[in-house]
Tab-separated table of C-alpha atoms and ligand atoms in Angstrom:
chain	number	residue	atom	x	y	z
A	12	MET	CA	-0.157	0.030	0.001
A	13	ARG	CA	1.381	3.430	-0.941
A	14	VAL	CA	1.716	5.999	1.929
A	15	THR	CA	-0.438	8.830	0.773
A	16	THR	CA	-2.531	9.625	4.074
A	17	THR	CA	-2.956	13.413	4.414
A	18	GLY	CA	-5.076	14.429	7.295
A	19	THR	CA	-7.770	12.358	8.519
A	20	SER	CA	-8.136	10.771	5.048
A	21	ARG	CA	-7.519	7.246	5.697
A	22	THR	CA	-9.737	7.283	8.987
A	23	VAL	CA	-12.245	4.386	9.281
A	24	LEU	CA	-14.816	4.443	11.832
A	25	VAL	CA	-16.346	1.215	12.920
A	26	ALA	CA	-19.796	2.017	14.183
A	27	ASN	CA	-23.315	0.605	14.931
A	28	GLN	CA	-25.431	2.070	17.869
A	29	LYS	CA	-26.510	-1.639	18.533
A	30	GLY	CA	-24.162	-3.223	21.332
A	31	GLY	CA	-22.142	-6.411	20.957
A	32	VAL	CA	-22.056	-6.807	16.945
A	33	GLY	CA	-18.291	-6.960	16.874
A	34	LYS	CA	-17.091	-3.311	16.662
A	35	SER	CA	-14.170	-3.619	18.942
A	36	SER	CA	-13.158	-7.109	17.822
A	37	ILE	CA	-12.980	-5.893	14.326
A	38	VAL	CA	-10.914	-2.807	15.138
A	39	SER	CA	-8.304	-4.944	17.202
A	40	ALA	CA	-8.233	-7.531	14.424
A	41	VAL	CA	-7.913	-5.336	11.609
A	42	ALA	CA	-5.359	-3.150	13.372
A	43	GLY	CA	-3.271	-6.212	14.457
A	44	MET	CA	-3.275	-7.405	10.763
A	45	VAL	CA	-2.401	-3.966	9.118
A	46	ALA	CA	0.433	-3.354	11.701
A	47	ALA	CA	1.913	-7.078	11.555
A	48	ALA	CA	2.043	-6.234	7.723
A	49	GLY	CA	4.486	-3.426	8.558
A	50	ARG	CA	2.052	-0.416	8.231
A	51	ARG	CA	1.616	2.303	10.870
A	52	VAL	CA	-1.733	2.070	12.713
A	53	LEU	CA	-3.501	4.129	15.101
A	54	VAL	CA	-6.485	2.908	17.051
A	55	VAL	CA	-8.744	5.426	18.717
A	56	ASP	CA	-10.829	3.835	21.522
A	57	ALA	CA	-13.855	6.494	21.663
A	58	ASP	CA	-15.786	4.158	24.008
A	59	GLN	CA	-16.207	4.410	27.787
A	60	GLN	CA	-16.030	0.728	28.133
A	61	ALA	CA	-12.599	0.759	26.719
A	62	ASN	CA	-12.958	-2.838	25.343
A	63	VAL	CA	-10.421	-2.211	22.436
A	64	SER	CA	-7.846	-0.481	24.150
A	65	ALA	CA	-7.851	-2.368	27.535
A	66	SER	CA	-9.413	-5.898	26.858
A	67	ASP	CA	-8.482	-6.502	23.334
A	68	LEU	CA	-5.006	-5.041	23.175
A	69	GLY	CA	-4.373	-4.818	26.847
A	70	VAL	CA	-3.301	-1.175	26.937
A	71	GLU	CA	-2.987	0.619	30.221
A	72	GLY	CA	-4.331	3.824	29.112
A	73	ASP	CA	-5.570	7.179	31.043
A	74	GLY	CA	-9.213	6.161	31.062
A	75	GLY	CA	-10.027	8.303	28.123
A	76	ARG	CA	-8.977	11.653	29.661
A	77	GLY	CA	-6.797	12.534	26.579
A	78	LEU	CA	-9.417	12.034	24.111
A	79	SER	CA	-11.979	13.670	26.324
A	80	MET	CA	-9.706	16.688	26.645
A	81	SER	CA	-9.107	16.858	22.764
A	82	LEU	CA	-12.837	16.780	22.057
A	83	GLN	CA	-13.748	19.312	24.544
A	84	PHE	CA	-10.837	21.894	24.274
A	85	ALA	CA	-8.717	20.767	21.117
A	86	GLN	CA	-5.850	19.412	23.590
A	87	SER	CA	-3.426	17.566	21.564
A	88	LEU	CA	-3.663	13.975	21.470
A	89	THR	CA	-0.753	11.931	22.791
A	90	PRO	CA	-0.956	7.947	21.849
A	91	VAL	CA	0.481	5.015	23.895
A	92	ARG	CA	3.146	4.189	21.452
A	93	ASP	CA	4.084	0.800	20.241
A	94	VAL	CA	1.558	-1.229	21.942
A	95	ARG	CA	2.708	-3.738	19.230
A	96	PRO	CA	5.147	-2.843	16.666
A	97	ASN	CA	3.828	-0.190	14.273
A	98	LEU	CA	0.573	0.222	16.439
A	99	ASP	CA	-0.375	3.091	18.562
A	100	VAL	CA	-3.364	3.468	20.809
A	101	ILE	CA	-5.407	6.550	21.992
A	102	ALA	CA	-7.266	4.675	25.118
A	103	GLY	CA	-10.839	4.973	25.851
A	104	GLY	CA	-12.349	4.794	29.354
A	105	PRO	CA	-15.104	6.396	31.829
A	106	ALA	CA	-13.735	9.980	31.235
A	107	LEU	CA	-15.724	9.945	27.974
A	108	ALA	CA	-18.906	10.137	29.641
A	109	VAL	CA	-18.460	13.913	30.016
A	110	VAL	CA	-18.906	14.046	26.249
A	111	ALA	CA	-22.718	13.884	26.486
A	112	SER	CA	-23.273	16.688	28.817
A	113	VAL	CA	-20.714	18.815	26.788
A	114	ALA	CA	-22.673	18.116	23.769
A	115	ALA	CA	-26.184	19.126	25.444
A	116	THR	CA	-24.709	22.652	26.456
A	117	ALA	CA	-22.757	23.143	23.198
A	118	ALA	CA	-25.092	25.949	22.151
A	119	GLN	CA	-23.910	28.067	25.200
A	120	THR	CA	-20.399	27.169	25.440
A	121	GLY	CA	-19.610	27.156	21.736
A	122	ILE	CA	-17.751	23.755	22.002
A	123	ASP	CA	-17.646	21.933	18.835
A	124	LEU	CA	-16.914	18.256	19.285
A	125	ARG	CA	-16.502	17.377	15.866
A	126	ARG	CA	-14.041	20.305	15.008
A	127	ASN	CA	-12.044	19.729	17.909
A	128	LEU	CA	-11.767	15.899	17.147
A	129	THR	CA	-10.925	16.495	13.371
A	130	GLN	CA	-8.190	19.235	14.235
A	131	THR	CA	-6.590	17.181	16.853
A	132	LEU	CA	-6.552	13.915	14.931
A	133	ASN	CA	-5.436	15.768	11.819
A	134	ASP	CA	-2.487	17.173	13.699
A	135	LEU	CA	-1.594	13.862	15.373
A	136	ASN	CA	-1.755	12.447	11.837
A	137	ASP	CA	0.463	14.992	10.234
A	138	ALA	CA	3.078	14.148	12.776
A	139	GLU	CA	2.963	10.763	12.706
A	140	ASN	CA	1.663	9.786	9.187
A	141	TYR	CA	-0.351	6.645	10.008
A	142	ASP	CA	-1.262	4.416	7.060
A	143	LEU	CA	-4.525	3.748	8.930
A	144	VAL	CA	-6.558	5.146	11.638
A	145	LEU	CA	-9.353	3.102	13.193
A	146	LEU	CA	-11.801	4.426	15.464
A	147	ASP	CA	-14.037	2.375	17.660
A	148	SER	CA	-17.223	3.422	19.002
A	149	GLY	CA	-19.481	2.196	21.672
A	150	PRO	CA	-23.024	1.227	21.794
A	151	GLY	CA	-25.385	4.417	22.221
A	152	ASP	CA	-23.744	7.525	23.007
A	153	ALA	CA	-25.100	9.378	20.241
A	154	PRO	CA	-23.299	12.998	20.739
A	155	LEU	CA	-20.085	11.014	20.650
A	156	LEU	CA	-21.052	8.968	17.481
A	157	GLU	CA	-22.020	12.086	15.824
A	158	ALA	CA	-18.563	13.591	16.399
A	159	LEU	CA	-17.022	10.538	14.939
A	160	LEU	CA	-19.358	10.596	11.845
A	161	GLY	CA	-18.351	14.151	11.224
A	162	THR	CA	-14.592	13.407	11.495
A	163	ALA	CA	-13.915	10.077	9.891
A	164	ARG	CA	-13.367	9.381	6.119
A	165	TYR	CA	-14.717	5.814	6.039
A	166	LEU	CA	-17.563	3.716	7.705
A	167	VAL	CA	-17.592	-0.053	8.450
A	168	VAL	CA	-20.767	-1.309	9.861
A	169	PRO	CA	-20.704	-4.659	11.590
A	170	THR	CA	-24.015	-6.554	12.417
A	171	LYS	CA	-25.177	-9.909	13.731
A	172	ASP	CA	-27.760	-11.601	11.167
A	173	ASP	CA	-30.915	-11.057	14.108
A	174	ASP	CA	-33.677	-8.605	13.449
A	175	ALA	CA	-32.424	-6.264	16.035
A	176	SER	CA	-28.852	-5.922	14.888
A	177	LEU	CA	-30.185	-5.359	11.242
A	178	SER	CA	-32.477	-2.504	12.572
A	179	GLY	CA	-29.416	-1.139	14.402
A	180	VAL	CA	-27.995	-0.888	10.641
A	181	GLU	CA	-30.939	1.141	9.368
A	182	LEU	CA	-30.704	3.488	12.423
A	183	LEU	CA	-27.051	3.756	11.950
A	184	ALA	CA	-27.705	4.466	7.934
A	185	MET	CA	-30.004	7.280	8.794
A	186	ARG	CA	-27.151	8.989	11.093
A	187	TYR	CA	-24.862	8.550	8.376
A	188	LEU	CA	-26.950	10.141	5.712
A	189	ARG	CA	-27.607	13.206	8.310
A	190	ALA	CA	-24.019	13.398	8.856
A	191	ARG	CA	-23.406	13.697	5.198
A	192	LYS	CA	-25.944	16.025	4.677
A	193	ALA	CA	-24.200	18.311	7.243
A	194	GLY	CA	-21.238	18.480	5.193
A	195	SER	CA	-19.290	15.203	6.799
A	196	MET	CA	-17.070	13.653	3.848
A	197	ILE	CA	-17.769	10.156	5.375
A	198	GLN	CA	-18.223	7.247	3.034
A	199	LEU	CA	-19.943	3.914	3.743
A	200	LEU	CA	-17.372	0.994	2.867
A	201	GLY	CA	-19.759	-1.627	3.656
A	202	VAL	CA	-21.625	-3.884	6.200
A	203	VAL	CA	-19.940	-6.878	7.756
A	204	LEU	CA	-21.680	-9.996	9.039
A	205	PHE	CA	-20.405	-10.814	12.513
A	206	ASP	CA	-20.701	-14.013	14.548
A	207	THR	CA	-21.922	-16.110	11.710
A	208	ASN	CA	-22.038	-19.974	11.307
A	209	PRO	CA	-19.596	-20.812	8.310
A	210	ARG	CA	-21.701	-23.974	7.717
A	211	ALA	CA	-25.044	-22.083	7.271
A	212	THR	CA	-24.335	-21.027	3.657
A	213	ALA	CA	-28.033	-20.681	2.701
A	214	ARG	CA	-28.934	-18.512	5.721
A	215	ASN	CA	-25.828	-16.562	5.224
A	216	ARG	CA	-26.618	-15.892	1.639
A	217	GLU	CA	-30.068	-14.647	2.594
A	218	VAL	CA	-28.897	-12.252	5.202
A	219	PHE	CA	-26.405	-10.988	2.815
A	220	GLU	CA	-28.995	-10.479	0.181
A	221	GLN	CA	-31.138	-8.617	2.871
A	222	VAL	CA	-28.024	-6.268	3.852
A	223	HIS	CA	-27.543	-5.834	0.176
A	224	GLU	CA	-31.258	-4.588	-0.128
A	225	LEU	CA	-30.852	-2.352	2.999
A	226	LEU	CA	-28.007	-0.573	1.433
A	227	GLU	CA	-29.842	0.358	-1.862
A	228	GLY	CA	-28.794	3.734	-3.192
A	229	SER	CA	-26.082	4.034	-0.411
A	230	GLY	CA	-23.438	3.053	-3.086
A	231	ALA	CA	-22.015	0.444	-0.713
A	232	ASP	CA	-22.168	-3.330	-0.771
A	233	PRO	CA	-21.858	-6.072	2.208
A	234	PHE	CA	-18.438	-7.201	2.650
A	235	GLU	CA	-17.951	-10.583	0.937
A	236	THR	CA	-16.100	-11.932	4.148
A	237	PHE	CA	-18.347	-13.025	7.018
A	238	ILE	CA	-16.684	-13.153	10.630
A	239	ARG	CA	-17.310	-16.666	12.010
A	240	SER	CA	-18.694	-17.399	15.528
A	241	ASP	CA	-15.826	-18.767	17.538
A	242	ARG	CA	-16.605	-18.045	21.241
A	243	ALA	CA	-13.598	-20.103	22.414
A	244	ALA	CA	-11.302	-18.078	20.452
A	245	ALA	CA	-13.314	-14.705	21.287
A	246	VAL	CA	-12.803	-15.425	25.231
A	247	ASP	CA	-8.956	-16.178	24.660
A	248	LEU	CA	-8.581	-12.999	22.464
A	249	ARG	CA	-10.134	-10.810	25.280
A	250	THR	CA	-8.703	-12.493	28.497
A	251	ARG	CA	-5.369	-12.883	27.008
A	252	HIS	CA	-5.368	-9.328	25.153
A	253	LEU	CA	-4.107	-10.766	21.901
A	254	THR	CA	-4.737	-10.016	18.502
A	255	PRO	CA	-6.261	-12.917	16.241
A	256	LEU	CA	-2.756	-13.568	14.446
A	257	GLU	CA	-1.125	-13.465	17.967
A	258	LEU	CA	-3.655	-15.831	19.230
A	259	VAL	CA	-2.779	-18.392	16.174
A	260	ASP	CA	0.793	-18.380	17.134
A	261	VAL	CA	-0.044	-18.778	20.995
A	262	ALA	CA	-2.715	-21.839	19.965
A	263	GLU	CA	0.193	-23.547	17.928
A	264	SER	CA	2.847	-23.552	20.728
A	265	ASP	CA	-0.015	-24.570	22.978
A	266	GLN	CA	-0.672	-27.598	20.883
A	267	LYS	CA	2.982	-28.431	20.704
A	268	ASN	CA	3.344	-28.056	24.524
A	269	ARG	CA	0.096	-29.769	25.571
A	270	LEU	CA	1.627	-33.253	25.954
A	271	GLN	CA	4.536	-32.026	27.854
A	272	ARG	CA	1.980	-30.157	30.210
A	273	LEU	CA	-0.058	-32.993	30.574
A	274	ARG	CA	2.993	-34.795	31.819
A	275	GLN	CA	3.653	-32.035	34.063
A	276	LYS	CA	0.118	-31.853	35.344
A	277	GLY	CA	0.168	-28.241	34.150
A	278	LYS	CA	-2.198	-25.814	35.814
A	279	SER	CA	-5.658	-25.760	34.086
A	280	SER	CA	-5.754	-21.809	34.112
A	281	ASP	CA	-2.879	-21.866	31.591
A	282	ARG	CA	-5.342	-23.575	29.113
A	283	LEU	CA	-6.269	-21.910	25.852
A	284	TRP	CA	-9.934	-22.344	25.246
A	285	SER	CA	-9.698	-22.401	21.464
A	286	ARG	CA	-7.807	-25.211	19.576
A	287	ASP	CA	-7.600	-23.805	16.182
A	288	PRO	CA	-8.434	-19.981	15.889
A	289	SER	CA	-6.929	-19.980	12.470
A	290	GLY	CA	-10.423	-19.988	10.437
A	291	LEU	CA	-11.117	-16.892	12.470
A	292	ALA	CA	-7.939	-15.327	11.890
A	293	SER	CA	-8.338	-16.052	8.068
A	294	ASP	CA	-11.741	-14.262	7.902
A	295	TYR	CA	-10.090	-11.233	9.580
A	296	GLN	CA	-7.544	-11.300	7.053
A	297	GLY	CA	-10.097	-11.341	4.354
A	298	LEU	CA	-11.932	-8.519	5.934
A	299	THR	CA	-8.759	-6.515	6.293
A	300	ARG	CA	-7.918	-6.871	2.536
A	301	GLU	CA	-11.493	-5.902	1.516
A	302	ILE	CA	-11.355	-2.960	3.680
A	303	LEU	CA	-7.867	-1.806	2.427
A	304	SER	CA	-9.082	-2.379	-1.236
A	305	ARG	CA	-12.452	-0.576	-0.732
A	306	VAL	CA	-10.221	2.526	0.660
A	307	ALA	CA	-7.745	2.350	-2.212
A	308	THR	CA	-10.782	2.277	-4.681
A	309	ALA	CA	-12.512	5.284	-3.099
A	310	GLU	CA	-9.062	7.145	-3.115
A	311	ARG	CA	-8.563	6.442	-6.719
A	312	ASP	CA	-12.167	7.655	-7.381
A	313	GLU	CA	-11.448	10.731	-5.389
A	314	VAL	CA	-8.408	11.558	-7.554
A	315	ALA	CA	-10.174	10.697	-10.869
A	316	GLY	CA	-13.083	13.005	-9.815
A	317	GLY	CA	-10.708	15.770	-8.685
A	318	VAL	CA	-8.779	15.670	-12.024
A	319	ALA	CA	-12.106	15.288	-14.187
B	36	ATP	N1	-15.973	-14.569	16.476
B	36	ATP	C1	-16.559	-14.424	17.539
B	36	ATP	N2	-17.836	-15.412	17.645
B	36	ATP	C2	-18.379	-15.186	18.838
B	36	ATP	N3	-18.308	-14.377	19.689
B	36	ATP	C3	-17.536	-13.203	19.594
B	36	ATP	C4	-16.554	-13.405	18.433
B	36	ATP	N4	-15.773	-12.182	18.640
B	36	ATP	C5	-16.096	-11.646	19.689
B	36	ATP	N5	-17.164	-12.190	20.268
B	36	ATP	C6	-17.489	-11.615	21.406
B	36	ATP	O1	-18.908	-11.112	21.121
B	36	ATP	C7	-19.158	-9.957	22.098
B	36	ATP	C8	-19.319	-8.624	21.376
B	36	ATP	O2	-18.124	-8.495	20.853
B	36	ATP	P1	-17.386	-6.761	20.735
B	36	ATP	O3	-17.358	-6.551	22.208
B	36	ATP	O4	-16.438	-6.959	19.738
B	36	ATP	O5	-18.758	-5.966	19.901
B	36	ATP	P2	-18.979	-4.604	20.234
B	36	ATP	O6	-20.028	-4.236	19.126
B	36	ATP	O7	-17.839	-3.847	20.090
B	36	ATP	O8	-19.683	-4.458	21.541
B	36	ATP	P3	-20.041	-3.053	22.484
B	36	ATP	O9	-21.078	-2.464	21.642
B	36	ATP	O10	-20.432	-3.401	23.689
B	36	ATP	O11	-18.775	-1.963	22.064
B	36	ATP	C9	-17.991	-10.053	23.051
B	36	ATP	O12	-18.424	-10.628	24.157
B	36	ATP	C10	-16.769	-10.835	22.432
B	36	ATP	O13	-15.967	-11.509	23.124
B	37	MG	MG1	-17.028	-2.231	21.699
């Protein structure tokens, strides 16, 4: 991939107001894949729960204070550096709770969350030249989501295949259109199905078509890659603070050492839940490829549009 990032141009927001649809897992996995391939990545955890920074990536951050100060007062962002090679993180956490009340009094205070976030992210990106910036968002938290939709250049929407999650996609699509009307440059890259049964091909096709219809007129298609259900791997990823690629390595050496540990009556707490997380990792690899390829296409279209 060429390094052509200017400002927040390669900033991908992963969002769906519905909770538990894979937003943080996807951010961690994609960030891990891109960083492992040697490109510089910044993860911004814009969620009070701090799942992606604290749990998935195991970062001991500032509880979201830095991000909160940047949103309120345009204070410069300082990432936690090199949490993995090529991977920096702006931590989330409870300090972000203040954002809702700041947004509610914006008319009196003149505080513009979106402008502050765009400016501070641009400044950081100008200094650091990240190849990719991934923004994770929490469930609900409409004011913060609004600021993120106003700042990011691209949007990825994960969903499960149940009706409630698919309604979440519709709700988000409405917010997305509103943000664009209000002048945001954000572009929907696609919807990704999360926690799917890889053997239920007919069902998956049906949901794929349903999402396709839902996106009619948006210019975006669902991603071809589905993220399979793998609860054992999901537990290992969070409790051990690993990216999927790292878990594959750990699981391989775990298998090798299994016999030895049995002989030594190894402690059960050392045990991994997942035997073979490589299927899940390869789903994330496919999704990462698709995201990067859609970003590249959008950038090409933009250049062509600018020249025409
Ligand atoms: N491949 C998977 N299969 C099944 N469950 C998974 C998988 N990956 C992650 N999970 C679990 O699904 C739950 C939701 O995932 P995640 O936290 O990524 O969603 P989210 O959309 O970020 O949630 P929130 O809205 O709370 O931020 C978590 O408990 C996670 O461990
Ligand atoms: Mg999350």
